[in-house]
Amino acid sequence: EAGVTQFPSHSVIEKGQTVTLRCDPISGHDNLYWYRRVMGKEIKFLLHFVKESKQDESGMPNNRFLAERTGGTYSTLKVQPAELEDSGVYFCASSQDLGQSEAFFGQGTRLTVV
Amino acid sequence: KQEVTQIPAALSVPEGENLVLNCSFTDSAIYNLQWFRQDPGKGLTSLLLIQSSQREQTSGRLNASLDKSSGRSTLYIAASQPGDSATYLCAVDNYGQNFVFGPGTRLSVLP
Protein backbone atom coordinates (compact mmCIF):
# COMPACT_ATOMS: atom_id res chain seq x y z
CA GLU A 1 0.00 0.00 0.00
CA ALA A 2 1.38 3.39 -0.99
CA GLY A 3 1.93 5.89 1.77
CA VAL A 4 1.21 9.60 1.72
CA THR A 5 3.05 11.15 -1.19
CA GLN A 6 3.90 14.78 -1.70
CA PHE A 7 5.10 16.63 -4.74
CA PRO A 8 7.45 18.33 -5.30
CA SER A 9 10.01 17.31 -2.70
CA HIS A 10 11.77 20.66 -3.06
CA SER A 11 10.76 24.00 -4.53
CA VAL A 12 12.75 27.20 -4.81
CA ILE A 13 10.80 30.25 -5.97
CA GLU A 14 11.22 33.97 -5.95
CA LYS A 15 9.26 36.25 -3.69
CA GLY A 16 5.98 37.18 -5.33
CA GLN A 17 5.68 33.99 -7.37
CA THR A 18 3.07 31.29 -6.96
CA VAL A 19 3.71 27.74 -5.85
CA THR A 20 1.34 24.79 -5.64
CA LEU A 21 2.06 21.81 -3.44
CA ARG A 22 0.31 18.52 -3.93
CA CYS A 23 -0.53 15.73 -1.51
CA ASP A 24 -1.89 12.29 -2.30
CA PRO A 25 -3.20 10.65 0.88
CA ILE A 26 -3.42 6.97 1.56
CA SER A 27 -6.30 5.52 -0.42
CA GLY A 28 -9.48 5.41 1.62
CA HIS A 29 -8.37 7.98 4.18
CA ASP A 30 -11.07 10.61 4.52
CA ASN A 31 -9.00 12.86 6.78
CA LEU A 32 -6.24 14.92 5.24
CA TYR A 33 -4.13 17.44 7.09
CA TRP A 34 -1.56 20.06 6.16
CA TYR A 35 1.17 21.07 8.57
CA ARG A 36 4.31 23.11 8.22
CA ARG A 37 7.55 23.70 10.00
CA VAL A 38 9.28 26.99 9.57
CA MET A 39 12.92 27.43 10.48
CA GLY A 40 13.63 26.61 14.12
CA LYS A 41 10.00 26.22 15.11
CA GLU A 42 7.70 23.34 15.94
CA ILE A 43 5.51 21.67 13.35
CA LYS A 44 2.26 23.63 13.21
CA PHE A 45 -1.19 22.65 12.00
CA LEU A 46 -2.56 24.46 8.96
CA LEU A 47 -5.85 22.81 8.07
CA HIS A 48 -7.89 19.64 8.03
CA PHE A 49 -10.12 18.18 5.33
CA VAL A 50 -12.76 15.54 5.82
CA LYS A 51 -13.29 14.25 2.34
CA GLU A 52 -13.64 17.39 0.24
CA SER A 53 -14.82 19.65 3.07
CA LYS A 54 -12.61 21.93 5.14
CA GLN A 55 -13.19 20.81 8.72
CA ASP A 56 -10.78 23.22 10.34
CA GLU A 57 -8.62 25.87 8.70
CA SER A 58 -7.75 27.77 11.85
CA GLY A 59 -4.03 27.29 11.29
CA MET A 60 -3.87 28.93 7.87
CA PRO A 61 -1.61 31.96 8.32
CA ASN A 62 -3.32 34.36 5.89
CA ASN A 63 -5.30 34.59 2.68
CA ARG A 64 -2.24 34.02 0.53
CA PHE A 65 -2.70 30.34 1.30
CA LEU A 66 -5.43 28.37 -0.46
CA ALA A 67 -6.04 24.66 0.02
CA GLU A 68 -8.36 22.51 -2.02
CA ARG A 69 -9.35 18.89 -2.10
CA THR A 70 -11.56 18.40 -5.10
CA GLY A 71 -13.38 15.10 -5.12
CA GLY A 72 -12.04 14.20 -1.71
CA THR A 73 -8.90 12.58 -3.07
CA TYR A 74 -5.66 14.50 -3.49
CA SER A 75 -5.17 17.99 -2.09
CA THR A 76 -3.29 21.06 -3.24
CA LEU A 77 -1.93 23.93 -1.21
CA LYS A 78 -1.29 27.09 -3.19
CA VAL A 79 0.75 30.01 -1.92
CA GLN A 80 0.15 33.20 -3.89
CA PRO A 81 2.09 35.45 -3.77
CA ALA A 82 4.88 33.76 -1.83
CA GLU A 83 6.77 35.72 0.82
CA LEU A 84 10.15 35.03 2.41
CA GLU A 85 8.56 33.92 5.69
CA ASP A 86 6.69 31.15 3.88
CA SER A 87 9.91 29.17 3.58
CA GLY A 88 9.81 25.90 5.46
CA VAL A 89 8.79 22.29 5.16
CA TYR A 90 5.15 21.56 4.38
CA PHE A 91 3.86 18.19 5.52
CA CYS A 92 0.71 16.41 4.55
CA ALA A 93 -0.85 13.67 6.66
CA SER A 94 -3.85 11.41 6.37
CA SER A 95 -5.82 9.20 8.70
CA GLN A 96 -8.78 6.89 8.44
CA ASP A 97 -10.92 7.54 11.50
CA LEU A 98 -11.02 10.93 13.17
CA GLY A 99 -9.13 10.79 16.44
CA GLN A 100 -9.03 7.01 16.55
CA SER A 101 -6.38 5.91 14.12
CA GLU A 102 -2.77 6.63 13.33
CA ALA A 103 -1.89 9.61 11.23
CA PHE A 104 0.57 8.92 8.44
CA PHE A 105 2.78 11.69 7.19
CA GLY A 106 4.34 12.33 3.82
CA GLN A 107 7.97 13.15 3.22
CA GLY A 108 7.23 16.84 3.08
CA THR A 109 7.88 19.58 0.55
CA ARG A 110 10.76 21.88 1.33
CA LEU A 111 9.82 25.35 0.11
CA THR A 112 12.43 28.05 -0.18
CA VAL A 113 11.37 31.57 -1.10
CA VAL A 114 14.25 33.81 -2.19
CA LYS B 1 -4.54 26.30 24.35
CA GLN B 2 -2.63 23.03 24.26
CA GLU B 3 1.13 23.26 24.67
CA VAL B 4 3.53 20.35 24.34
CA THR B 5 7.05 20.28 25.69
CA GLN B 6 9.74 17.64 25.40
CA ILE B 7 12.80 17.04 27.49
CA PRO B 8 15.62 16.67 26.98
CA ALA B 9 16.08 18.73 23.83
CA ALA B 10 19.06 16.60 22.88
CA LEU B 11 20.53 13.38 24.17
CA SER B 12 23.69 11.49 23.34
CA VAL B 13 24.18 7.96 24.64
CA PRO B 14 26.49 5.02 23.95
CA GLU B 15 25.07 2.07 22.06
CA GLY B 16 23.24 -0.46 24.20
CA GLU B 17 21.86 1.94 26.78
CA ASN B 18 18.21 2.08 27.73
CA LEU B 19 16.78 5.58 27.57
CA VAL B 20 13.65 7.57 28.29
CA LEU B 21 12.28 10.53 26.38
CA ASN B 22 9.73 12.74 28.06
CA CYS B 23 6.71 14.60 26.75
CA SER B 24 4.40 16.91 28.71
CA PHE B 25 1.15 18.53 27.66
CA THR B 26 -0.98 21.16 29.37
CA ASP B 27 -4.54 20.10 28.47
CA SER B 28 -5.40 16.56 29.51
CA ALA B 29 -8.53 16.43 27.31
CA ILE B 30 -6.88 14.58 24.46
CA TYR B 31 -8.05 11.92 22.03
CA ASN B 32 -4.69 10.29 21.62
CA LEU B 33 -0.96 10.83 21.62
CA GLN B 34 1.42 9.72 18.92
CA TRP B 35 5.19 9.39 18.89
CA PHE B 36 7.07 9.97 15.64
CA ARG B 37 10.66 9.87 14.54
CA GLN B 38 12.15 12.12 11.93
CA ASP B 39 15.43 11.45 10.21
CA PRO B 40 17.32 14.43 8.75
CA GLY B 41 15.66 15.68 5.58
CA LYS B 42 12.95 13.03 5.80
CA GLY B 43 9.30 12.91 6.73
CA LEU B 44 7.74 11.72 9.95
CA THR B 45 7.53 8.03 10.71
CA SER B 46 4.85 6.93 13.13
CA LEU B 47 6.20 4.88 16.02
CA LEU B 48 3.38 4.39 18.48
CA LEU B 49 -0.17 5.62 18.93
CA ILE B 50 -1.71 5.65 22.42
CA GLN B 51 -5.44 6.22 22.71
CA SER B 52 -6.65 8.33 25.60
CA SER B 53 -8.12 5.23 27.28
CA GLN B 54 -4.82 3.35 27.14
CA ARG B 55 -1.87 3.46 29.49
CA GLU B 56 0.86 2.15 27.23
CA GLN B 57 1.78 0.70 23.88
CA THR B 58 4.72 -1.45 22.87
CA SER B 59 6.41 -2.10 19.57
CA GLY B 60 9.65 -4.04 19.55
CA ARG B 61 12.21 -2.18 21.63
CA LEU B 62 9.89 0.79 22.07
CA ASN B 63 7.42 1.32 24.87
CA ALA B 64 5.29 4.43 25.24
CA SER B 65 3.26 5.26 28.32
CA LEU B 66 0.53 7.81 28.86
CA ASP B 67 -0.64 9.45 32.08
CA LYS B 68 -3.43 11.78 31.01
CA SER B 69 -4.17 13.13 34.47
CA SER B 70 -0.64 14.41 34.92
CA GLY B 71 -0.23 15.38 31.26
CA ARG B 72 2.77 13.18 30.61
CA SER B 73 3.99 10.56 28.21
CA THR B 74 7.30 8.76 28.06
CA LEU B 75 8.97 6.88 25.25
CA TYR B 76 11.28 4.14 26.45
CA ILE B 77 13.88 2.78 24.05
CA ALA B 78 15.58 -0.42 25.13
CA ALA B 79 19.07 -1.45 24.06
CA SER B 80 19.62 1.60 21.88
CA GLN B 81 21.34 1.24 18.50
CA PRO B 82 23.06 3.77 16.22
CA GLY B 83 20.11 3.38 13.83
CA ASP B 84 17.89 4.88 16.51
CA SER B 85 19.59 8.23 16.01
CA ALA B 86 16.92 10.69 14.91
CA THR B 87 14.64 13.40 16.24
CA TYR B 88 11.72 12.04 18.24
CA LEU B 89 8.52 14.03 18.22
CA CYS B 90 5.56 13.79 20.54
CA ALA B 91 2.20 14.94 19.15
CA VAL B 92 -1.07 15.33 21.00
CA ASP B 93 -4.37 14.98 19.19
CA ASN B 94 -6.87 17.49 20.54
CA TYR B 95 -10.46 16.34 20.16
CA GLY B 96 -9.59 14.39 17.04
CA GLN B 97 -9.07 17.55 15.07
CA ASN B 98 -5.37 18.10 14.69
CA PHE B 99 -1.99 17.47 16.28
CA VAL B 100 -0.07 19.80 18.51
CA PHE B 101 3.60 18.91 18.25
CA GLY B 102 6.38 19.21 20.75
CA PRO B 103 9.75 20.62 19.72
CA GLY B 104 11.35 17.17 19.64
CA THR B 105 14.28 15.40 21.25
CA ARG B 106 17.36 14.95 19.10
CA LEU B 107 18.88 11.57 19.91
CA SER B 108 22.37 10.43 19.01
CA VAL B 109 23.39 6.85 19.76
CA LEU B 110 27.13 6.44 19.53
CA PRO B 111 28.65 3.17 18.31
PDB file of C-alpha atoms in Angstrom:
ATOM      1  CA  GLU A   1       0.000   0.000   0.000  1.00  0.00           C
ATOM      2  CA  ALA A   2       1.385   3.386  -0.990  1.00  0.00           C
ATOM      3  CA  GLY A   3       1.929   5.893   1.768  1.00  0.00           C
ATOM      4  CA  VAL A   4       1.212   9.605   1.722  1.00  0.00           C
ATOM      5  CA  THR A   5       3.047  11.150  -1.186  1.00  0.00           C
ATOM      6  CA  GLN A   6       3.900  14.783  -1.699  1.00  0.00           C
ATOM      7  CA  PHE A   7       5.102  16.630  -4.744  1.00  0.00           C
ATOM      8  CA  PRO A   8       7.453  18.329  -5.302  1.00  0.00           C
ATOM      9  CA  SER A   9      10.008  17.314  -2.697  1.00  0.00           C
ATOM     10  CA  HIS A  10      11.769  20.657  -3.062  1.00  0.00           C
ATOM     11  CA  SER A  11      10.759  23.996  -4.534  1.00  0.00           C
ATOM     12  CA  VAL A  12      12.747  27.195  -4.809  1.00  0.00           C
ATOM     13  CA  ILE A  13      10.804  30.246  -5.970  1.00  0.00           C
ATOM     14  CA  GLU A  14      11.222  33.974  -5.950  1.00  0.00           C
ATOM     15  CA  LYS A  15       9.258  36.252  -3.691  1.00  0.00           C
ATOM     16  CA  GLY A  16       5.982  37.180  -5.333  1.00  0.00           C
ATOM     17  CA  GLN A  17       5.682  33.991  -7.369  1.00  0.00           C
ATOM     18  CA  THR A  18       3.075  31.289  -6.955  1.00  0.00           C
ATOM     19  CA  VAL A  19       3.710  27.738  -5.846  1.00  0.00           C
ATOM     20  CA  THR A  20       1.337  24.792  -5.645  1.00  0.00           C
ATOM     21  CA  LEU A  21       2.064  21.814  -3.445  1.00  0.00           C
ATOM     22  CA  ARG A  22       0.314  18.521  -3.927  1.00  0.00           C
ATOM     23  CA  CYS A  23      -0.527  15.733  -1.505  1.00  0.00           C
ATOM     24  CA  ASP A  24      -1.890  12.291  -2.304  1.00  0.00           C
ATOM     25  CA  PRO A  25      -3.199  10.654   0.876  1.00  0.00           C
ATOM     26  CA  ILE A  26      -3.420   6.965   1.561  1.00  0.00           C
ATOM     27  CA  SER A  27      -6.298   5.524  -0.420  1.00  0.00           C
ATOM     28  CA  GLY A  28      -9.484   5.411   1.624  1.00  0.00           C
ATOM     29  CA  HIS A  29      -8.371   7.981   4.182  1.00  0.00           C
ATOM     30  CA  ASP A  30     -11.068  10.614   4.518  1.00  0.00           C
ATOM     31  CA  ASN A  31      -9.001  12.857   6.783  1.00  0.00           C
ATOM     32  CA  LEU A  32      -6.242  14.916   5.235  1.00  0.00           C
ATOM     33  CA  TYR A  33      -4.130  17.441   7.095  1.00  0.00           C
ATOM     34  CA  TRP A  34      -1.562  20.056   6.157  1.00  0.00           C
ATOM     35  CA  TYR A  35       1.175  21.070   8.575  1.00  0.00           C
ATOM     36  CA  ARG A  36       4.314  23.107   8.221  1.00  0.00           C
ATOM     37  CA  ARG A  37       7.555  23.695  10.004  1.00  0.00           C
ATOM     38  CA  VAL A  38       9.275  26.992   9.570  1.00  0.00           C
ATOM     39  CA  MET A  39      12.924  27.425  10.485  1.00  0.00           C
ATOM     40  CA  GLY A  40      13.634  26.608  14.118  1.00  0.00           C
ATOM     41  CA  LYS A  41      10.004  26.220  15.114  1.00  0.00           C
ATOM     42  CA  GLU A  42       7.696  23.342  15.939  1.00  0.00           C
ATOM     43  CA  ILE A  43       5.514  21.668  13.354  1.00  0.00           C
ATOM     44  CA  LYS A  44       2.261  23.627  13.208  1.00  0.00           C
ATOM     45  CA  PHE A  45      -1.187  22.651  12.003  1.00  0.00           C
ATOM     46  CA  LEU A  46      -2.559  24.462   8.962  1.00  0.00           C
ATOM     47  CA  LEU A  47      -5.846  22.810   8.069  1.00  0.00           C
ATOM     48  CA  HIS A  48      -7.887  19.638   8.034  1.00  0.00           C
ATOM     49  CA  PHE A  49     -10.117  18.180   5.329  1.00  0.00           C
ATOM     50  CA  VAL A  50     -12.755  15.540   5.823  1.00  0.00           C
ATOM     51  CA  LYS A  51     -13.291  14.245   2.341  1.00  0.00           C
ATOM     52  CA  GLU A  52     -13.644  17.390   0.241  1.00  0.00           C
ATOM     53  CA  SER A  53     -14.821  19.654   3.068  1.00  0.00           C
ATOM     54  CA  LYS A  54     -12.611  21.926   5.140  1.00  0.00           C
ATOM     55  CA  GLN A  55     -13.190  20.809   8.718  1.00  0.00           C
ATOM     56  CA  ASP A  56     -10.775  23.221  10.341  1.00  0.00           C
ATOM     57  CA  GLU A  57      -8.618  25.867   8.703  1.00  0.00           C
ATOM     58  CA  SER A  58      -7.753  27.771  11.848  1.00  0.00           C
ATOM     59  CA  GLY A  59      -4.031  27.293  11.286  1.00  0.00           C
ATOM     60  CA  MET A  60      -3.872  28.927   7.870  1.00  0.00           C
ATOM     61  CA  PRO A  61      -1.612  31.963   8.316  1.00  0.00           C
ATOM     62  CA  ASN A  62      -3.319  34.360   5.893  1.00  0.00           C
ATOM     63  CA  ASN A  63      -5.301  34.592   2.683  1.00  0.00           C
ATOM     64  CA  ARG A  64      -2.242  34.020   0.531  1.00  0.00           C
ATOM     65  CA  PHE A  65      -2.697  30.340   1.295  1.00  0.00           C
ATOM     66  CA  LEU A  66      -5.433  28.369  -0.457  1.00  0.00           C
ATOM     67  CA  ALA A  67      -6.043  24.660   0.022  1.00  0.00           C
ATOM     68  CA  GLU A  68      -8.358  22.509  -2.023  1.00  0.00           C
ATOM     69  CA  ARG A  69      -9.349  18.889  -2.098  1.00  0.00           C
ATOM     70  CA  THR A  70     -11.559  18.401  -5.101  1.00  0.00           C
ATOM     71  CA  GLY A  71     -13.384  15.103  -5.121  1.00  0.00           C
ATOM     72  CA  GLY A  72     -12.037  14.203  -1.714  1.00  0.00           C
ATOM     73  CA  THR A  73      -8.899  12.576  -3.073  1.00  0.00           C
ATOM     74  CA  TYR A  74      -5.661  14.502  -3.492  1.00  0.00           C
ATOM     75  CA  SER A  75      -5.169  17.987  -2.095  1.00  0.00           C
ATOM     76  CA  THR A  76      -3.294  21.059  -3.242  1.00  0.00           C
ATOM     77  CA  LEU A  77      -1.930  23.930  -1.215  1.00  0.00           C
ATOM     78  CA  LYS A  78      -1.287  27.087  -3.185  1.00  0.00           C
ATOM     79  CA  VAL A  79       0.749  30.007  -1.923  1.00  0.00           C
ATOM     80  CA  GLN A  80       0.152  33.197  -3.893  1.00  0.00           C
ATOM     81  CA  PRO A  81       2.093  35.446  -3.770  1.00  0.00           C
ATOM     82  CA  ALA A  82       4.875  33.765  -1.830  1.00  0.00           C
ATOM     83  CA  GLU A  83       6.767  35.716   0.820  1.00  0.00           C
ATOM     84  CA  LEU A  84      10.149  35.025   2.407  1.00  0.00           C
ATOM     85  CA  GLU A  85       8.563  33.925   5.688  1.00  0.00           C
ATOM     86  CA  ASP A  86       6.685  31.148   3.883  1.00  0.00           C
ATOM     87  CA  SER A  87       9.909  29.174   3.585  1.00  0.00           C
ATOM     88  CA  GLY A  88       9.810  25.897   5.462  1.00  0.00           C
ATOM     89  CA  VAL A  89       8.787  22.286   5.157  1.00  0.00           C
ATOM     90  CA  TYR A  90       5.155  21.556   4.378  1.00  0.00           C
ATOM     91  CA  PHE A  91       3.865  18.191   5.525  1.00  0.00           C
ATOM     92  CA  CYS A  92       0.708  16.415   4.555  1.00  0.00           C
ATOM     93  CA  ALA A  93      -0.855  13.674   6.663  1.00  0.00           C
ATOM     94  CA  SER A  94      -3.851  11.407   6.366  1.00  0.00           C
ATOM     95  CA  SER A  95      -5.823   9.197   8.700  1.00  0.00           C
ATOM     96  CA  GLN A  96      -8.785   6.886   8.436  1.00  0.00           C
ATOM     97  CA  ASP A  97     -10.917   7.543  11.504  1.00  0.00           C
ATOM     98  CA  LEU A  98     -11.023  10.926  13.173  1.00  0.00           C
ATOM     99  CA  GLY A  99      -9.129  10.790  16.435  1.00  0.00           C
ATOM    100  CA  GLN A 100      -9.025   7.008  16.554  1.00  0.00           C
ATOM    101  CA  SER A 101      -6.381   5.911  14.117  1.00  0.00           C
ATOM    102  CA  GLU A 102      -2.771   6.627  13.326  1.00  0.00           C
ATOM    103  CA  ALA A 103      -1.890   9.615  11.234  1.00  0.00           C
ATOM    104  CA  PHE A 104       0.570   8.919   8.440  1.00  0.00           C
ATOM    105  CA  PHE A 105       2.781  11.690   7.187  1.00  0.00           C
ATOM    106  CA  GLY A 106       4.338  12.328   3.821  1.00  0.00           C
ATOM    107  CA  GLN A 107       7.968  13.149   3.225  1.00  0.00           C
ATOM    108  CA  GLY A 108       7.226  16.841   3.076  1.00  0.00           C
ATOM    109  CA  THR A 109       7.878  19.581   0.547  1.00  0.00           C
ATOM    110  CA  ARG A 110      10.764  21.885   1.335  1.00  0.00           C
ATOM    111  CA  LEU A 111       9.815  25.354   0.107  1.00  0.00           C
ATOM    112  CA  THR A 112      12.431  28.051  -0.185  1.00  0.00           C
ATOM    113  CA  VAL A 113      11.369  31.567  -1.103  1.00  0.00           C
ATOM    114  CA  VAL A 114      14.250  33.812  -2.192  1.00  0.00           C
TER     115      VAL A 114
ATOM    116  CA  LYS B   1      -4.544  26.302  24.351  1.00  0.00           C
ATOM    117  CA  GLN B   2      -2.632  23.029  24.255  1.00  0.00           C
ATOM    118  CA  GLU B   3       1.125  23.259  24.670  1.00  0.00           C
ATOM    119  CA  VAL B   4       3.529  20.355  24.340  1.00  0.00           C
ATOM    120  CA  THR B   5       7.049  20.275  25.688  1.00  0.00           C
ATOM    121  CA  GLN B   6       9.741  17.643  25.398  1.00  0.00           C
ATOM    122  CA  ILE B   7      12.798  17.040  27.488  1.00  0.00           C
ATOM    123  CA  PRO B   8      15.622  16.673  26.979  1.00  0.00           C
ATOM    124  CA  ALA B   9      16.077  18.735  23.833  1.00  0.00           C
ATOM    125  CA  ALA B  10      19.060  16.602  22.878  1.00  0.00           C
ATOM    126  CA  LEU B  11      20.531  13.382  24.167  1.00  0.00           C
ATOM    127  CA  SER B  12      23.694  11.494  23.341  1.00  0.00           C
ATOM    128  CA  VAL B  13      24.182   7.961  24.640  1.00  0.00           C
ATOM    129  CA  PRO B  14      26.487   5.023  23.952  1.00  0.00           C
ATOM    130  CA  GLU B  15      25.073   2.073  22.063  1.00  0.00           C
ATOM    131  CA  GLY B  16      23.242  -0.462  24.203  1.00  0.00           C
ATOM    132  CA  GLU B  17      21.865   1.943  26.780  1.00  0.00           C
ATOM    133  CA  ASN B  18      18.208   2.078  27.733  1.00  0.00           C
ATOM    134  CA  LEU B  19      16.780   5.582  27.574  1.00  0.00           C
ATOM    135  CA  VAL B  20      13.649   7.571  28.291  1.00  0.00           C
ATOM    136  CA  LEU B  21      12.281  10.533  26.379  1.00  0.00           C
ATOM    137  CA  ASN B  22       9.727  12.745  28.065  1.00  0.00           C
ATOM    138  CA  CYS B  23       6.712  14.604  26.748  1.00  0.00           C
ATOM    139  CA  SER B  24       4.400  16.910  28.711  1.00  0.00           C
ATOM    140  CA  PHE B  25       1.153  18.534  27.657  1.00  0.00           C
ATOM    141  CA  THR B  26      -0.980  21.160  29.368  1.00  0.00           C
ATOM    142  CA  ASP B  27      -4.538  20.102  28.473  1.00  0.00           C
ATOM    143  CA  SER B  28      -5.405  16.561  29.509  1.00  0.00           C
ATOM    144  CA  ALA B  29      -8.534  16.429  27.314  1.00  0.00           C
ATOM    145  CA  ILE B  30      -6.882  14.579  24.457  1.00  0.00           C
ATOM    146  CA  TYR B  31      -8.046  11.922  22.027  1.00  0.00           C
ATOM    147  CA  ASN B  32      -4.688  10.286  21.615  1.00  0.00           C
ATOM    148  CA  LEU B  33      -0.957  10.829  21.619  1.00  0.00           C
ATOM    149  CA  GLN B  34       1.418   9.723  18.916  1.00  0.00           C
ATOM    150  CA  TRP B  35       5.188   9.390  18.889  1.00  0.00           C
ATOM    151  CA  PHE B  36       7.069   9.971  15.637  1.00  0.00           C
ATOM    152  CA  ARG B  37      10.660   9.867  14.536  1.00  0.00           C
ATOM    153  CA  GLN B  38      12.147  12.121  11.927  1.00  0.00           C
ATOM    154  CA  ASP B  39      15.431  11.450  10.205  1.00  0.00           C
ATOM    155  CA  PRO B  40      17.321  14.425   8.751  1.00  0.00           C
ATOM    156  CA  GLY B  41      15.658  15.676   5.576  1.00  0.00           C
ATOM    157  CA  LYS B  42      12.947  13.030   5.800  1.00  0.00           C
ATOM    158  CA  GLY B  43       9.295  12.906   6.727  1.00  0.00           C
ATOM    159  CA  LEU B  44       7.744  11.722   9.952  1.00  0.00           C
ATOM    160  CA  THR B  45       7.531   8.026  10.710  1.00  0.00           C
ATOM    161  CA  SER B  46       4.846   6.932  13.130  1.00  0.00           C
ATOM    162  CA  LEU B  47       6.201   4.881  16.023  1.00  0.00           C
ATOM    163  CA  LEU B  48       3.380   4.386  18.484  1.00  0.00           C
ATOM    164  CA  LEU B  49      -0.174   5.622  18.934  1.00  0.00           C
ATOM    165  CA  ILE B  50      -1.708   5.648  22.419  1.00  0.00           C
ATOM    166  CA  GLN B  51      -5.436   6.221  22.705  1.00  0.00           C
ATOM    167  CA  SER B  52      -6.648   8.334  25.601  1.00  0.00           C
ATOM    168  CA  SER B  53      -8.121   5.235  27.282  1.00  0.00           C
ATOM    169  CA  GLN B  54      -4.817   3.346  27.137  1.00  0.00           C
ATOM    170  CA  ARG B  55      -1.870   3.459  29.494  1.00  0.00           C
ATOM    171  CA  GLU B  56       0.856   2.147  27.234  1.00  0.00           C
ATOM    172  CA  GLN B  57       1.781   0.699  23.876  1.00  0.00           C
ATOM    173  CA  THR B  58       4.717  -1.447  22.871  1.00  0.00           C
ATOM    174  CA  SER B  59       6.410  -2.099  19.567  1.00  0.00           C
ATOM    175  CA  GLY B  60       9.649  -4.042  19.547  1.00  0.00           C
ATOM    176  CA  ARG B  61      12.207  -2.181  21.635  1.00  0.00           C
ATOM    177  CA  LEU B  62       9.894   0.793  22.070  1.00  0.00           C
ATOM    178  CA  ASN B  63       7.417   1.320  24.867  1.00  0.00           C
ATOM    179  CA  ALA B  64       5.289   4.430  25.240  1.00  0.00           C
ATOM    180  CA  SER B  65       3.256   5.259  28.325  1.00  0.00           C
ATOM    181  CA  LEU B  66       0.533   7.810  28.862  1.00  0.00           C
ATOM    182  CA  ASP B  67      -0.641   9.452  32.080  1.00  0.00           C
ATOM    183  CA  LYS B  68      -3.430  11.782  31.013  1.00  0.00           C
ATOM    184  CA  SER B  69      -4.175  13.130  34.472  1.00  0.00           C
ATOM    185  CA  SER B  70      -0.637  14.407  34.917  1.00  0.00           C
ATOM    186  CA  GLY B  71      -0.232  15.384  31.260  1.00  0.00           C
ATOM    187  CA  ARG B  72       2.769  13.182  30.608  1.00  0.00           C
ATOM    188  CA  SER B  73       3.994  10.563  28.210  1.00  0.00           C
ATOM    189  CA  THR B  74       7.298   8.759  28.062  1.00  0.00           C
ATOM    190  CA  LEU B  75       8.973   6.877  25.248  1.00  0.00           C
ATOM    191  CA  TYR B  76      11.278   4.136  26.452  1.00  0.00           C
ATOM    192  CA  ILE B  77      13.877   2.777  24.053  1.00  0.00           C
ATOM    193  CA  ALA B  78      15.578  -0.423  25.128  1.00  0.00           C
ATOM    194  CA  ALA B  79      19.073  -1.451  24.065  1.00  0.00           C
ATOM    195  CA  SER B  80      19.623   1.599  21.879  1.00  0.00           C
ATOM    196  CA  GLN B  81      21.345   1.238  18.503  1.00  0.00           C
ATOM    197  CA  PRO B  82      23.063   3.767  16.216  1.00  0.00           C
ATOM    198  CA  GLY B  83      20.115   3.377  13.834  1.00  0.00           C
ATOM    199  CA  ASP B  84      17.887   4.879  16.512  1.00  0.00           C
ATOM    200  CA  SER B  85      19.592   8.230  16.012  1.00  0.00           C
ATOM    201  CA  ALA B  86      16.920  10.693  14.913  1.00  0.00           C
ATOM    202  CA  THR B  87      14.639  13.396  16.244  1.00  0.00           C
ATOM    203  CA  TYR B  88      11.722  12.043  18.243  1.00  0.00           C
ATOM    204  CA  LEU B  89       8.520  14.030  18.221  1.00  0.00           C
ATOM    205  CA  CYS B  90       5.559  13.795  20.540  1.00  0.00           C
ATOM    206  CA  ALA B  91       2.200  14.938  19.146  1.00  0.00           C
ATOM    207  CA  VAL B  92      -1.070  15.334  21.000  1.00  0.00           C
ATOM    208  CA  ASP B  93      -4.373  14.979  19.185  1.00  0.00           C
ATOM    209  CA  ASN B  94      -6.873  17.486  20.535  1.00  0.00           C
ATOM    210  CA  TYR B  95     -10.460  16.339  20.155  1.00  0.00           C
ATOM    211  CA  GLY B  96      -9.592  14.387  17.041  1.00  0.00           C
ATOM    212  CA  GLN B  97      -9.070  17.553  15.069  1.00  0.00           C
ATOM    213  CA  ASN B  98      -5.372  18.101  14.694  1.00  0.00           C
ATOM    214  CA  PHE B  99      -1.993  17.466  16.282  1.00  0.00           C
ATOM    215  CA  VAL B 100      -0.067  19.797  18.513  1.00  0.00           C
ATOM    216  CA  PHE B 101       3.600  18.911  18.251  1.00  0.00           C
ATOM    217  CA  GLY B 102       6.377  19.210  20.749  1.00  0.00           C
ATOM    218  CA  PRO B 103       9.755  20.615  19.718  1.00  0.00           C
ATOM    219  CA  GLY B 104      11.346  17.175  19.640  1.00  0.00           C
ATOM    220  CA  THR B 105      14.279  15.398  21.254  1.00  0.00           C
ATOM    221  CA  ARG B 106      17.361  14.948  19.099  1.00  0.00           C
ATOM    222  CA  LEU B 107      18.876  11.566  19.915  1.00  0.00           C
ATOM    223  CA  SER B 108      22.374  10.427  19.012  1.00  0.00           C
ATOM    224  CA  VAL B 109      23.389   6.855  19.756  1.00  0.00           C
ATOM    225  CA  LEU B 110      27.126   6.444  19.528  1.00  0.00           C
ATOM    226  CA  PRO B 111      28.648   3.165  18.314  1.00  0.00           C
TER     227      PRO B 111
END
